[in-house]
Amino acid sequence: MMEDFDVEAYFWKEKETILRNRTKIIINGDKDNCIGVVVMLNPGSCLPKEGEKVITNEKQSFPCDIGNDITIKRILECVRLVYNDKKLGYIFIVNLSDIRKPKSEELTEENLHKKPEDIVKEIESKINEQNNIKWIWIAFGKDENGKDRETRLKLKKIKEKVKNQLNIFYPDKIIGKSVEYKHPYQIKEHETYKQKVVKELRDFCTHVKP
């Protein structure tokens, strides 16, 4: 039987644009133990359970309604297969852009408001805060993002720099290599994708007793 889960995140507005960060996928109600970090491009569709109306210019944490956010469901699917539905903790998501749900083809220079060093520091801060984090899943998605060539090239450089720095700083924690760091939302290839990611997690977690 699959375990219960909740999602919490910080939301705020800047000039009517919704931003989201520090997203937690909380498994079996355990908010204290972070087992892993997932690094992704931008926040998906989920909003506070009370709806968009509760989001203000002040950054606040809300429980979320994931709605049709397939990405969160697929991250959970992979992790559950490795940890066998036992009590775990939570999965922490770090995004390259905190702007909620810009379509990848609509990414612009403004959307990409984080520098690679900011992203690495965010992950480093989380690991320092929770020293029992076992893995970092790099799941950026494909490189063909951005509505213009300059944005696509910049995004590709940001991804490459973040990936390289994380592999240098945390070589014993990185997963996602077998799927070329692609996004979990792989429709036709999902079963193959899942098998590869699960194998990486299992290979790494052989010494871990969840």
mmCIF file of C-alpha atoms in Angstrom:
data_model
loop_
_atom_site.group_PDB
_atom_site.id
_atom_site.type_symbol
_atom_site.label_atom_id
_atom_site.label_comp_id
_atom_site.label_asym_id
_atom_site.label_seq_id
_atom_site.Cartn_x
_atom_site.Cartn_y
_atom_site.Cartn_z
ATOM 1 C CA MET A 1 0.000 0.000 0.000
ATOM 2 C CA MET A 2 1.347 3.420 -0.917
ATOM 3 C CA GLU A 3 1.972 5.823 1.910
ATOM 4 C CA ASP A 4 0.181 9.077 2.460
ATOM 5 C CA PHE A 5 1.917 12.253 1.385
ATOM 6 C CA ASP A 6 1.441 15.996 1.570
ATOM 7 C CA VAL A 7 3.078 18.887 -0.234
ATOM 8 C CA GLU A 8 4.066 22.212 1.340
ATOM 9 C CA ALA A 9 5.766 25.190 -0.277
ATOM 10 C CA TYR A 10 6.424 28.898 0.085
ATOM 11 C CA PHE A 11 4.434 31.163 -2.239
ATOM 12 C CA TRP A 12 4.596 34.898 -2.884
ATOM 13 C CA LYS A 13 3.923 37.451 -5.607
ATOM 14 C CA GLU A 14 6.181 39.917 -7.374
ATOM 15 C CA LYS A 15 4.310 42.301 -9.689
ATOM 16 C CA GLU A 16 1.427 39.810 -9.874
ATOM 17 C CA THR A 17 3.774 36.991 -10.880
ATOM 18 C CA ILE A 18 3.450 33.943 -8.607
ATOM 19 C CA LEU A 19 6.674 32.450 -7.292
ATOM 20 C CA ARG A 20 7.185 29.243 -5.335
ATOM 21 C CA ASN A 21 10.163 27.663 -3.612
ATOM 22 C CA ARG A 22 11.231 25.364 -0.766
ATOM 23 C CA THR A 23 8.738 22.756 -1.942
ATOM 24 C CA LYS A 24 8.520 19.689 0.311
ATOM 25 C CA ILE A 25 6.949 16.353 -0.621
ATOM 26 C CA ILE A 26 6.198 15.060 2.876
ATOM 27 C CA ILE A 27 5.797 11.297 3.215
ATOM 28 C CA ASN A 28 3.793 9.838 6.109
ATOM 29 C CA GLY A 29 3.704 13.195 7.891
ATOM 30 C CA ASP A 30 7.440 13.326 8.658
ATOM 31 C CA LYS A 31 8.439 16.983 8.193
ATOM 32 C CA ASP A 32 11.743 16.731 10.049
ATOM 33 C CA ASN A 33 13.824 14.268 8.055
ATOM 34 C CA CYS A 34 14.911 15.277 4.540
ATOM 35 C CA ILE A 35 16.006 12.177 2.618
ATOM 36 C CA GLY A 36 16.813 13.749 -0.740
ATOM 37 C CA VAL A 37 16.872 16.819 -2.978
ATOM 38 C CA VAL A 38 15.440 17.041 -6.502
ATOM 39 C CA VAL A 39 16.864 19.782 -8.743
ATOM 40 C CA MET A 40 14.424 20.925 -11.422
ATOM 41 C CA LEU A 41 13.835 23.743 -13.888
ATOM 42 C CA ASN A 42 10.748 25.551 -12.556
ATOM 43 C CA PRO A 43 7.813 24.973 -10.161
ATOM 44 C CA GLY A 44 4.854 23.073 -11.575
ATOM 45 C CA SER A 45 1.149 23.747 -11.418
ATOM 46 C CA CYS A 46 0.276 23.147 -7.753
ATOM 47 C CA LEU A 47 -1.144 26.012 -5.667
ATOM 48 C CA PRO A 48 -2.107 26.465 -1.995
ATOM 49 C CA LYS A 49 -5.124 24.368 -0.995
ATOM 50 C CA GLU A 50 -7.029 27.594 -0.351
ATOM 51 C CA GLY A 51 -6.290 28.784 -3.870
ATOM 52 C CA GLU A 52 -4.399 31.655 -5.435
ATOM 53 C CA LYS A 53 -6.289 34.252 -3.351
ATOM 54 C CA VAL A 54 -4.144 33.591 -0.250
ATOM 55 C CA ILE A 55 -0.871 34.447 -2.021
ATOM 56 C CA THR A 56 0.460 37.930 -1.202
ATOM 57 C CA ASN A 57 3.705 39.845 -1.628
ATOM 58 C CA GLU A 58 4.868 38.300 1.633
ATOM 59 C CA LYS A 59 6.542 34.898 1.324
ATOM 60 C CA GLN A 60 4.460 32.354 3.276
ATOM 61 C CA SER A 61 4.294 28.577 3.608
ATOM 62 C CA PHE A 62 1.078 26.807 2.579
ATOM 63 C CA PRO A 63 -0.127 23.210 2.269
ATOM 64 C CA CYS A 64 -0.603 22.500 -1.422
ATOM 65 C CA ASP A 65 -3.142 20.920 -3.712
ATOM 66 C CA ILE A 66 -0.999 19.171 -6.317
ATOM 67 C CA GLY A 67 -3.894 18.840 -8.748
ATOM 68 C CA ASN A 68 -2.559 17.466 -12.023
ATOM 69 C CA ASP A 69 1.117 17.938 -11.142
ATOM 70 C CA ILE A 70 2.309 14.661 -12.653
ATOM 71 C CA THR A 71 5.950 15.465 -11.893
ATOM 72 C CA ILE A 72 5.438 15.221 -8.124
ATOM 73 C CA LYS A 73 3.566 11.940 -8.561
ATOM 74 C CA ARG A 74 6.350 10.467 -10.677
ATOM 75 C CA ILE A 75 9.073 11.521 -8.262
ATOM 76 C CA LEU A 76 7.135 9.763 -5.503
ATOM 77 C CA GLU A 77 6.613 6.688 -7.656
ATOM 78 C CA CYS A 78 10.364 6.212 -8.114
ATOM 79 C CA VAL A 79 11.240 6.866 -4.475
ATOM 80 C CA ARG A 80 8.530 4.515 -3.167
ATOM 81 C CA LEU A 81 9.872 1.637 -5.247
ATOM 82 C CA VAL A 82 13.255 2.002 -3.560
ATOM 83 C CA TYR A 83 12.147 2.561 0.018
ATOM 84 C CA ASN A 84 9.241 0.075 0.027
ATOM 85 C CA ASP A 85 6.624 2.420 1.471
ATOM 86 C CA LYS A 86 8.380 2.730 4.820
ATOM 87 C CA LYS A 87 8.382 5.950 6.832
ATOM 88 C CA LEU A 88 10.940 8.212 5.248
ATOM 89 C CA GLY A 89 10.709 11.959 5.723
ATOM 90 C CA TYR A 90 10.430 14.502 2.945
ATOM 91 C CA ILE A 91 11.837 15.244 -0.496
ATOM 92 C CA PHE A 92 13.015 18.830 -1.047
ATOM 93 C CA ILE A 93 12.769 20.493 -4.466
ATOM 94 C CA VAL A 94 15.162 23.196 -5.670
ATOM 95 C CA ASN A 95 14.306 25.008 -8.917
ATOM 96 C CA LEU A 96 16.508 26.939 -11.338
ATOM 97 C CA SER A 97 13.681 29.470 -11.575
ATOM 98 C CA ASP A 98 11.164 30.120 -8.783
ATOM 99 C CA ILE A 99 8.570 31.580 -11.164
ATOM 100 C CA ARG A 100 5.608 29.210 -11.095
ATOM 101 C CA LYS A 101 4.707 27.367 -14.246
ATOM 102 C CA PRO A 102 6.260 29.332 -17.056
ATOM 103 C CA LYS A 103 5.979 27.050 -20.074
ATOM 104 C CA SER A 104 9.476 25.978 -21.013
ATOM 105 C CA GLU A 105 9.166 27.603 -24.433
ATOM 106 C CA GLU A 106 8.232 30.889 -22.693
ATOM 107 C CA LEU A 107 11.345 31.097 -20.534
ATOM 108 C CA THR A 108 13.141 34.419 -20.824
ATOM 109 C CA GLU A 109 16.133 36.176 -19.309
ATOM 110 C CA GLU A 110 13.796 37.480 -16.589
ATOM 111 C CA ASN A 111 12.532 33.982 -15.736
ATOM 112 C CA LEU A 112 16.085 32.753 -15.226
ATOM 113 C CA HIS A 113 16.667 35.011 -12.247
ATOM 114 C CA LYS A 114 18.940 32.632 -10.299
ATOM 115 C CA LYS A 115 22.652 32.244 -10.886
ATOM 116 C CA PRO A 116 24.266 28.779 -10.809
ATOM 117 C CA GLU A 117 26.086 29.646 -7.585
ATOM 118 C CA ASP A 118 22.761 30.624 -5.960
ATOM 119 C CA ILE A 119 21.308 27.215 -6.770
ATOM 120 C CA VAL A 120 24.350 25.345 -5.461
ATOM 121 C CA LYS A 121 24.326 27.443 -2.273
ATOM 122 C CA GLU A 122 20.626 26.672 -1.755
ATOM 123 C CA ILE A 123 21.382 22.945 -1.919
ATOM 124 C CA GLU A 124 24.497 23.318 0.234
ATOM 125 C CA SER A 125 22.465 25.183 2.856
ATOM 126 C CA LYS A 126 19.866 22.397 2.902
ATOM 127 C CA ILE A 127 22.527 19.713 3.303
ATOM 128 C CA ASN A 128 24.166 21.666 6.146
ATOM 129 C CA GLU A 129 20.760 21.993 7.793
ATOM 130 C CA GLN A 130 19.879 18.302 7.275
ATOM 131 C CA ASN A 131 23.094 16.291 7.228
ATOM 132 C CA ASN A 132 21.222 13.009 6.687
ATOM 133 C CA ILE A 133 20.304 13.832 3.059
ATOM 134 C CA LYS A 134 21.214 10.734 1.064
ATOM 135 C CA TRP A 135 20.893 11.797 -2.568
ATOM 136 C CA ILE A 136 20.561 14.708 -5.004
ATOM 137 C CA TRP A 137 18.483 13.894 -8.093
ATOM 138 C CA ILE A 138 19.359 16.215 -10.971
ATOM 139 C CA ALA A 139 16.224 16.327 -13.159
ATOM 140 C CA PHE A 140 16.499 19.491 -15.257
ATOM 141 C CA GLY A 141 14.760 18.253 -18.351
ATOM 142 C CA LYS A 142 15.950 18.677 -21.921
ATOM 143 C CA ASP A 143 18.056 21.596 -23.143
ATOM 144 C CA GLU A 144 15.521 22.781 -25.732
ATOM 145 C CA ASN A 145 13.944 25.421 -23.479
ATOM 146 C CA GLY A 146 13.434 29.148 -23.883
ATOM 147 C CA LYS A 147 11.629 31.199 -26.471
ATOM 148 C CA ASP A 148 14.780 32.619 -28.051
ATOM 149 C CA ARG A 149 18.246 31.333 -28.853
ATOM 150 C CA GLU A 150 20.027 33.487 -26.247
ATOM 151 C CA THR A 151 17.774 32.200 -23.454
ATOM 152 C CA ARG A 152 18.265 28.601 -24.581
ATOM 153 C CA LEU A 153 22.036 29.013 -24.602
ATOM 154 C CA LYS A 154 22.048 30.700 -21.204
ATOM 155 C CA LEU A 155 19.848 27.995 -19.720
ATOM 156 C CA LYS A 156 22.094 25.279 -21.143
ATOM 157 C CA LYS A 157 25.132 26.942 -19.541
ATOM 158 C CA ILE A 158 23.364 27.282 -16.179
ATOM 159 C CA LYS A 159 22.354 23.605 -16.220
ATOM 160 C CA GLU A 160 25.845 22.507 -17.174
ATOM 161 C CA LYS A 161 27.500 24.608 -14.475
ATOM 162 C CA VAL A 162 25.097 23.460 -11.741
ATOM 163 C CA LYS A 163 25.463 19.821 -12.802
ATOM 164 C CA ASN A 164 29.264 20.019 -12.870
ATOM 165 C CA GLN A 165 29.530 21.780 -9.500
ATOM 166 C CA LEU A 166 27.172 19.339 -7.793
ATOM 167 C CA ASN A 167 29.096 16.384 -9.237
ATOM 168 C CA ILE A 168 32.306 17.901 -7.858
ATOM 169 C CA PHE A 169 30.951 18.832 -4.418
ATOM 170 C CA TYR A 170 28.692 15.801 -3.862
ATOM 171 C CA PRO A 171 29.963 12.969 -6.107
ATOM 172 C CA ASP A 172 28.629 10.312 -3.746
ATOM 173 C CA LYS A 173 25.071 11.721 -3.762
ATOM 174 C CA ILE A 174 24.216 12.469 -7.409
ATOM 175 C CA ILE A 175 21.602 10.460 -9.306
ATOM 176 C CA GLY A 176 20.097 11.086 -12.759
ATOM 177 C CA LYS A 177 23.185 10.287 -14.828
ATOM 178 C CA SER A 178 21.660 7.192 -16.461
ATOM 179 C CA VAL A 179 18.798 9.295 -17.879
ATOM 180 C CA GLU A 180 21.042 12.233 -18.838
ATOM 181 C CA TYR A 181 19.477 14.390 -16.108
ATOM 182 C CA LYS A 182 16.169 14.509 -17.966
ATOM 183 C CA HIS A 183 12.864 15.563 -16.443
ATOM 184 C CA PRO A 184 10.690 12.843 -14.778
ATOM 185 C CA TYR A 185 7.811 13.826 -17.056
ATOM 186 C CA GLN A 186 8.754 11.412 -19.831
ATOM 187 C CA ILE A 187 5.489 10.128 -21.268
ATOM 188 C CA LYS A 188 6.440 7.513 -23.869
ATOM 189 C CA GLU A 189 9.719 6.602 -22.175
ATOM 190 C CA HIS A 190 8.444 6.761 -18.597
ATOM 191 C CA GLU A 191 8.788 3.060 -17.720
ATOM 192 C CA THR A 192 12.370 2.907 -19.007
ATOM 193 C CA TYR A 193 13.159 6.212 -17.303
ATOM 194 C CA LYS A 194 11.708 4.967 -14.023
ATOM 195 C CA GLN A 195 13.661 1.694 -14.156
ATOM 196 C CA LYS A 196 16.949 3.535 -14.684
ATOM 197 C CA VAL A 197 16.373 6.092 -11.918
ATOM 198 C CA VAL A 198 15.193 3.425 -9.497
ATOM 199 C CA LYS A 199 18.322 1.362 -10.243
ATOM 200 C CA GLU A 200 20.535 4.376 -9.501
ATOM 201 C CA LEU A 201 18.730 5.014 -6.230
ATOM 202 C CA ARG A 202 18.891 1.343 -5.256
ATOM 203 C CA ASP A 203 22.575 1.037 -6.157
ATOM 204 C CA PHE A 204 23.344 4.076 -4.062
ATOM 205 C CA CYS A 205 21.041 3.159 -1.174
ATOM 206 C CA THR A 206 22.293 -0.401 -0.645
ATOM 207 C CA HIS A 207 23.934 0.811 2.567
ATOM 208 C CA VAL A 208 20.877 2.791 3.649
ATOM 209 C CA LYS A 209 18.281 1.234 5.957
ATOM 210 C CA PRO A 210 15.102 3.288 5.529
#
